[in-house]
Amino acid sequence: MELRLALGIGNIAPETLVFSTVDGALLSPDNLSRDWRRVSTARKLPRVSFHALRHTHASVLIGAGVDILTISRRLGHSKPSVTLDTYGHLIKGADAAAAKAIEGVLK
């Protein structure tokens, strides 16, 4: 933001992506991965790919009970079935929750 102001570019537009160039353009995935490796190495962090953070994000959301449609949209998947195919194994206790919900209605 300081650089944007110094360059006279002004505020970031609401639709600007989190990882973008100074002028708000799409940042190259290769550049982002390279920069992530450099920062991780400099900070002596475990060697984890930037893409792995995406999987962690999805896994945490699933664990917190966020619905698949919302997660799918956040990840930019073309349809929720892509999210389910990738992360469905992380959904635990769904059958028990469904049975409990039906039991409550039938009582």
Coordinates of N, CA, C and O in Angstrom, one line a residue:
M1 N 0.8 -1.2 0.0 CA 0.0 0.0 0.0 C 0.9 1.3 0.0 O 0.6 2.2 -0.7
E2 N 2.0 1.2 0.8 CA 2.9 2.4 0.8 C 3.4 2.6 -0.6 O 3.5 3.8 -1.0
L3 N 3.8 1.6 -1.3 CA 4.4 1.7 -2.6 C 3.3 2.3 -3.6 O 3.6 3.2 -4.4
R4 N 2.1 1.8 -3.5 CA 1.0 2.3 -4.3 C 0.8 3.8 -4.1 O 0.7 4.6 -5.0
L5 N 0.8 4.2 -2.8 CA 0.7 5.6 -2.5 C 1.8 6.4 -3.0 O 1.7 7.5 -3.6
A6 N 3.1 5.9 -2.8 CA 4.3 6.6 -3.3 C 4.3 6.8 -4.8 O 4.7 7.8 -5.4
L7 N 3.7 5.8 -5.5 CA 3.6 5.9 -7.0 C 2.4 6.7 -7.5 O 2.2 6.8 -8.7
G8 N 1.6 7.1 -6.6 CA 0.4 7.8 -6.9 C -0.7 7.0 -7.5 O -1.6 7.5 -8.2
I9 N -0.7 5.7 -7.2 CA -1.7 4.8 -7.8 C -3.0 4.8 -6.9 O -4.1 4.6 -7.4
G10 N -2.9 5.1 -5.6 CA -4.0 5.2 -4.8 C -4.4 3.9 -4.1 O -3.7 2.9 -4.1
N11 N -5.7 3.8 -3.7 CA -6.2 2.6 -3.0 C -6.4 1.4 -3.9 O -6.5 1.6 -5.1
I12 N -6.4 0.3 -3.3 CA -6.6 -1.0 -4.0 C -8.1 -1.1 -4.3 O -8.9 -0.9 -3.4
A13 N -8.5 -1.5 -5.5 CA -9.9 -1.7 -5.8 C -10.4 -2.9 -5.0 O -9.7 -3.9 -4.8
P14 N -11.7 -2.9 -4.6 CA -12.3 -4.0 -3.8 C -12.1 -5.4 -4.5 O -12.0 -6.4 -3.8
E15 N -12.1 -5.5 -5.8 CA -12.0 -6.7 -6.5 C -10.6 -7.2 -6.8 O -10.4 -8.3 -7.3
T16 N -9.6 -6.4 -6.3 CA -8.2 -6.8 -6.5 C -7.9 -8.1 -5.7 O -8.3 -8.2 -4.5
L17 N -7.2 -9.0 -6.3 CA -6.9 -10.3 -5.7 C -5.9 -10.0 -4.6 O -5.1 -9.0 -4.6
V18 N -5.8 -10.9 -3.6 CA -4.9 -10.8 -2.5 C -3.4 -10.8 -3.0 O -2.6 -10.0 -2.6
F19 N -3.1 -11.7 -3.9 CA -1.8 -11.8 -4.5 C -1.8 -11.2 -5.9 O -2.2 -11.9 -6.8
S20 N -1.4 -10.0 -5.9 CA -1.4 -9.3 -7.2 C -0.1 -8.4 -7.3 O 0.5 -8.2 -6.3
T21 N 0.1 -7.9 -8.5 CA 1.2 -6.9 -8.7 C 0.8 -5.6 -8.0 O -0.3 -5.4 -7.6
V22 N 1.8 -4.7 -7.9 CA 1.5 -3.4 -7.3 C 0.3 -2.7 -8.0 O -0.5 -2.0 -7.4
D23 N 0.2 -2.8 -9.3 CA -0.9 -2.2 -10.0 C -2.2 -2.9 -10.1 O -3.1 -2.6 -10.7
G24 N -2.2 -4.1 -9.3 CA -3.4 -4.9 -9.2 C -3.6 -6.0 -10.2 O -4.6 -6.7 -10.2
A25 N -2.6 -6.1 -11.1 CA -2.7 -7.2 -12.1 C -2.5 -8.6 -11.5 O -1.9 -8.7 -10.4
L26 N -2.9 -9.6 -12.2 CA -2.7 -11.0 -11.7 C -1.2 -11.3 -11.6 O -0.4 -11.0 -12.5
L27 N -0.8 -11.8 -10.4 CA 0.5 -12.2 -10.2 C 0.8 -13.6 -10.7 O 0.0 -14.5 -10.6
S28 N 1.9 -13.8 -11.4 CA 2.2 -15.1 -12.0 C 2.3 -16.2 -10.9 O 3.0 -15.9 -9.9
P29 N 1.7 -17.3 -11.0 CA 1.8 -18.4 -10.0 C 3.3 -18.8 -9.8 O 3.7 -19.1 -8.6
D30 N 4.1 -18.8 -10.8 CA 5.5 -19.2 -10.7 C 6.2 -18.2 -9.8 O 7.0 -18.5 -9.0
N31 N 5.9 -16.9 -10.0 CA 6.6 -15.8 -9.2 C 6.1 -15.9 -7.7 O 6.9 -15.8 -6.8
L32 N 4.9 -16.2 -7.5 CA 4.4 -16.4 -6.2 C 5.0 -17.5 -5.5 O 5.5 -17.4 -4.3
S33 N 5.2 -18.7 -6.2 CA 5.8 -19.8 -5.6 C 7.3 -19.5 -5.3 O 7.8 -19.9 -4.2
R34 N 7.9 -18.8 -6.2 CA 9.3 -18.5 -6.0 C 9.5 -17.6 -4.8 O 10.4 -17.8 -3.9
D35 N 8.7 -16.6 -4.7 CA 8.7 -15.6 -3.5 C 8.4 -16.4 -2.2 O 9.0 -16.1 -1.2
W36 N 7.5 -17.3 -2.3 CA 7.1 -18.0 -1.1 C 8.3 -18.9 -0.6 O 8.6 -18.9 0.6
R37 N 9.0 -19.5 -1.5 CA 10.2 -20.3 -1.2 C 11.2 -19.4 -0.6 O 11.8 -19.8 0.4
R38 N 11.5 -18.3 -1.1 CA 12.5 -17.4 -0.6 C 12.1 -16.9 0.8 O 13.0 -16.9 1.7
V39 N 10.9 -16.5 1.1 CA 10.5 -16.1 2.4 C 10.6 -17.2 3.4 O 11.1 -17.1 4.5
S40 N 10.1 -18.4 3.0 CA 10.1 -19.6 3.9 C 11.5 -19.9 4.2 O 11.8 -20.2 5.4
T41 N 12.4 -19.9 3.3 CA 13.8 -20.2 3.5 C 14.5 -19.2 4.5 O 15.1 -19.5 5.4
A42 N 14.2 -17.9 4.2 CA 14.8 -16.8 5.0 C 14.3 -16.9 6.4 O 15.0 -16.6 7.3
R43 N 13.0 -17.3 6.6 CA 12.4 -17.4 7.9 C 12.7 -18.8 8.6 O 12.2 -19.0 9.7
K44 N 13.4 -19.6 7.9 CA 13.7 -21.0 8.4 C 12.4 -21.8 8.7 O 12.3 -22.5 9.7
L45 N 11.4 -21.6 7.9 CA 10.1 -22.3 8.0 C 10.3 -23.7 7.3 O 11.1 -23.9 6.5
P46 N 9.4 -24.6 7.7 CA 9.5 -25.9 7.0 C 9.2 -25.7 5.5 O 8.4 -24.9 5.1
R47 N 9.8 -26.6 4.7 CA 9.6 -26.5 3.3 C 8.3 -27.0 2.9 O 8.1 -28.2 2.8
V48 N 7.3 -26.1 2.7 CA 6.0 -26.5 2.3 C 5.6 -25.6 1.1 O 5.9 -24.4 1.1
S49 N 5.1 -26.3 0.1 CA 4.7 -25.5 -1.1 C 3.6 -24.5 -0.8 O 2.8 -24.8 0.1
F50 N 3.5 -23.5 -1.6 CA 2.5 -22.5 -1.4 C 1.1 -23.2 -1.7 O 0.1 -22.9 -1.0
H51 N 1.1 -24.1 -2.7 CA -0.1 -24.8 -3.0 C -0.7 -25.6 -1.8 O -1.9 -25.7 -1.7
A52 N 0.3 -26.1 -1.0 CA -0.2 -26.9 0.2 C -1.0 -26.0 1.1 O -1.9 -26.5 1.8
L53 N -0.7 -24.7 1.1 CA -1.5 -23.8 2.0 C -3.0 -23.8 1.5 O -3.9 -23.7 2.4
R54 N -3.2 -23.9 0.2 CA -4.6 -24.0 -0.3 C -5.3 -25.2 0.2 O -6.4 -25.2 0.7
H55 N -4.6 -26.4 0.3 CA -5.2 -27.6 0.8 C -5.4 -27.5 2.3 O -6.5 -27.9 2.8
T56 N -4.5 -26.8 3.0 CA -4.7 -26.6 4.4 C -6.0 -25.7 4.7 O -6.8 -26.0 5.5
H57 N -6.1 -24.7 3.9 CA -7.2 -23.8 4.0 C -8.5 -24.6 3.8 O -9.5 -24.5 4.6
A58 N -8.6 -25.4 2.8 CA -9.8 -26.2 2.5 C -10.1 -27.2 3.6 O -11.2 -27.4 4.1
S59 N -9.0 -27.9 4.1 CA -9.1 -28.8 5.2 C -9.6 -28.2 6.5 O -10.5 -28.8 7.2
V60 N -9.1 -27.1 6.8 CA -9.6 -26.4 8.0 C -11.0 -26.0 7.9 O -11.8 -26.1 8.9
L61 N -11.4 -25.5 6.7 CA -12.8 -25.1 6.5 C -13.8 -26.3 6.7 O -14.8 -26.2 7.3
I62 N -13.4 -27.4 6.1 CA -14.2 -28.6 6.2 C -14.3 -29.1 7.7 O -15.3 -29.4 8.2
G63 N -13.2 -29.0 8.4 CA -13.1 -29.4 9.8 C -14.0 -28.5 10.6 O -14.5 -28.9 11.7
A64 N -14.2 -27.3 10.2 CA -15.0 -26.3 10.9 C -16.5 -26.4 10.6 O -17.3 -25.7 11.1
G65 N -16.8 -27.3 9.6 CA -18.2 -27.5 9.3 C -18.7 -26.6 8.2 O -19.9 -26.5 8.0
V66 N -17.8 -25.8 7.5 CA -18.3 -24.9 6.5 C -18.8 -25.8 5.3 O -18.3 -26.8 5.0
D67 N -19.9 -25.4 4.7 CA -20.5 -26.2 3.7 C -19.7 -26.2 2.4 O -18.9 -25.3 2.1
I68 N -19.8 -27.3 1.7 CA -19.0 -27.6 0.5 C -19.1 -26.6 -0.6 O -18.2 -26.2 -1.3
L69 N -20.4 -26.1 -0.8 CA -20.6 -25.0 -1.8 C -19.7 -23.8 -1.5 O -19.1 -23.2 -2.5
T70 N -19.7 -23.3 -0.3 CA -18.9 -22.2 0.1 C -17.5 -22.4 -0.1 O -16.7 -21.6 -0.7
I71 N -17.0 -23.6 0.3 CA -15.6 -23.9 0.1 C -15.2 -24.0 -1.3 O -14.2 -23.5 -1.8
S72 N -16.1 -24.6 -2.1 CA -15.8 -24.7 -3.6 C -15.7 -23.4 -4.2 O -14.8 -23.2 -5.0
R73 N -16.5 -22.5 -3.8 CA -16.5 -21.1 -4.4 C -15.2 -20.4 -4.0 O -14.6 -19.7 -4.8
R74 N -14.8 -20.6 -2.7 CA -13.6 -19.9 -2.2 C -12.3 -20.5 -3.0 O -11.4 -19.7 -3.2
L75 N -12.4 -21.8 -3.3 CA -11.2 -22.4 -4.0 C -11.3 -22.1 -5.5 O -10.3 -22.4 -6.2
G76 N -12.4 -21.6 -6.0 CA -12.5 -21.3 -7.4 C -12.8 -22.6 -8.2 O -12.5 -22.6 -9.4
H77 N -13.3 -23.6 -7.6 CA -13.6 -24.8 -8.4 C -14.8 -24.6 -9.3 O -15.7 -23.8 -8.9
S78 N -14.8 -25.3 -10.4 CA -15.9 -25.1 -11.4 C -17.2 -25.6 -10.9 O -18.3 -25.1 -11.3
K79 N -17.2 -26.6 -10.0 CA -18.4 -27.1 -9.4 C -18.1 -27.8 -8.1 O -16.9 -28.2 -7.9
P80 N -19.0 -27.9 -7.2 CA -18.8 -28.5 -5.9 C -18.3 -29.9 -5.9 O -17.6 -30.4 -5.0
S81 N -18.7 -30.6 -7.0 CA -18.3 -32.0 -7.1 C -16.7 -32.2 -7.2 O -16.2 -33.1 -6.7
V82 N -16.1 -31.1 -7.7 CA -14.6 -31.1 -7.8 C -14.1 -31.1 -6.4 O -13.1 -31.8 -6.0
T83 N -14.7 -30.2 -5.5 CA -14.3 -30.1 -4.1 C -14.5 -31.4 -3.4 O -13.7 -31.9 -2.6
L84 N -15.7 -32.0 -3.6 CA -16.0 -33.2 -2.9 C -15.1 -34.4 -3.4 O -14.7 -35.2 -2.5
D85 N -14.8 -34.4 -4.7 CA -13.8 -35.5 -5.1 C -12.5 -35.3 -4.5 O -11.8 -36.3 -4.2
T86 N -12.0 -34.1 -4.3 CA -10.7 -33.8 -3.7 C -10.7 -34.0 -2.2 O -9.7 -34.5 -1.6
Y87 N -11.7 -33.4 -1.5 CA -11.7 -33.3 -0.1 C -12.7 -34.1 0.7 O -12.8 -34.0 1.9
G88 N -13.5 -34.9 -0.1 CA -14.6 -35.6 0.5 C -14.2 -36.5 1.7 O -15.0 -36.7 2.6
H89 N -13.0 -37.1 1.6 CA -12.6 -38.0 2.6 C -12.4 -37.4 3.9 O -12.3 -38.0 5.0
L90 N -12.3 -36.0 4.0 CA -12.1 -35.3 5.2 C -13.4 -35.0 6.0 O -13.4 -34.6 7.1
I91 N -14.5 -35.3 5.3 CA -15.8 -35.0 6.0 C -16.2 -36.2 6.8 O -16.5 -37.3 6.4
K92 N -16.0 -36.0 8.1 CA -16.2 -37.1 9.1 C -17.6 -36.9 9.8 O -18.0 -35.8 10.1
G93 N -18.2 -38.0 10.1 CA -19.4 -37.9 11.0 C -20.6 -37.4 10.2 O -21.6 -37.1 10.9
A94 N -20.6 -37.2 8.9 CA -21.7 -36.7 8.2 C -22.9 -37.7 8.3 O -24.0 -37.3 8.4
D95 N -22.6 -39.0 8.2 CA -23.7 -40.0 8.2 C -24.4 -40.0 9.6 O -25.6 -40.0 9.7
A96 N -23.6 -39.9 10.6 CA -24.1 -39.9 12.0 C -25.0 -38.6 12.2 O -26.1 -38.6 12.8
A97 N -24.5 -37.5 11.7 CA -25.2 -36.2 11.8 C -26.6 -36.3 11.0 O -27.6 -35.8 11.5
A98 N -26.5 -36.9 9.8 CA -27.7 -37.1 9.0 C -28.8 -38.0 9.8 O -30.0 -37.6 9.8
A99 N -28.3 -39.1 10.3 CA -29.2 -40.0 11.1 C -29.8 -39.2 12.3 O -31.0 -39.4 12.6
K100 N -29.0 -38.4 13.0 CA -29.5 -37.7 14.1 C -30.5 -36.7 13.7 O -31.6 -36.5 14.4
A101 N -30.3 -36.0 12.6 CA -31.3 -35.0 12.1 C -32.6 -35.7 11.8 O -33.7 -35.2 12.1
I102 N -32.6 -36.8 11.1 CA -33.8 -37.5 10.7 C -34.5 -38.1 12.0 O -35.7 -38.0 12.1
E103 N -33.7 -38.6 12.9 CA -34.3 -39.1 14.1 C -35.0 -38.0 14.9 O -36.1 -38.2 15.4
G104 N -34.5 -36.8 14.9 CA -35.1 -35.7 15.6 C -36.4 -35.3 14.9 O -37.4 -34.9 15.6
V105 N -36.5 -35.4 13.6 CA -37.7 -35.0 12.9 C -38.8 -36.1 13.1 O -40.0 -35.8 13.2
L106 N -38.4 -37.3 13.2 CA -39.3 -38.4 13.3 C -39.9 -38.6 14.7 O -40.9 -39.3 14.9
K107 N -39.3 -38.0 15.7 CA -39.7 -38.2 17.1 C -40.9 -37.3 17.4 O -41.1 -36.3 17.0

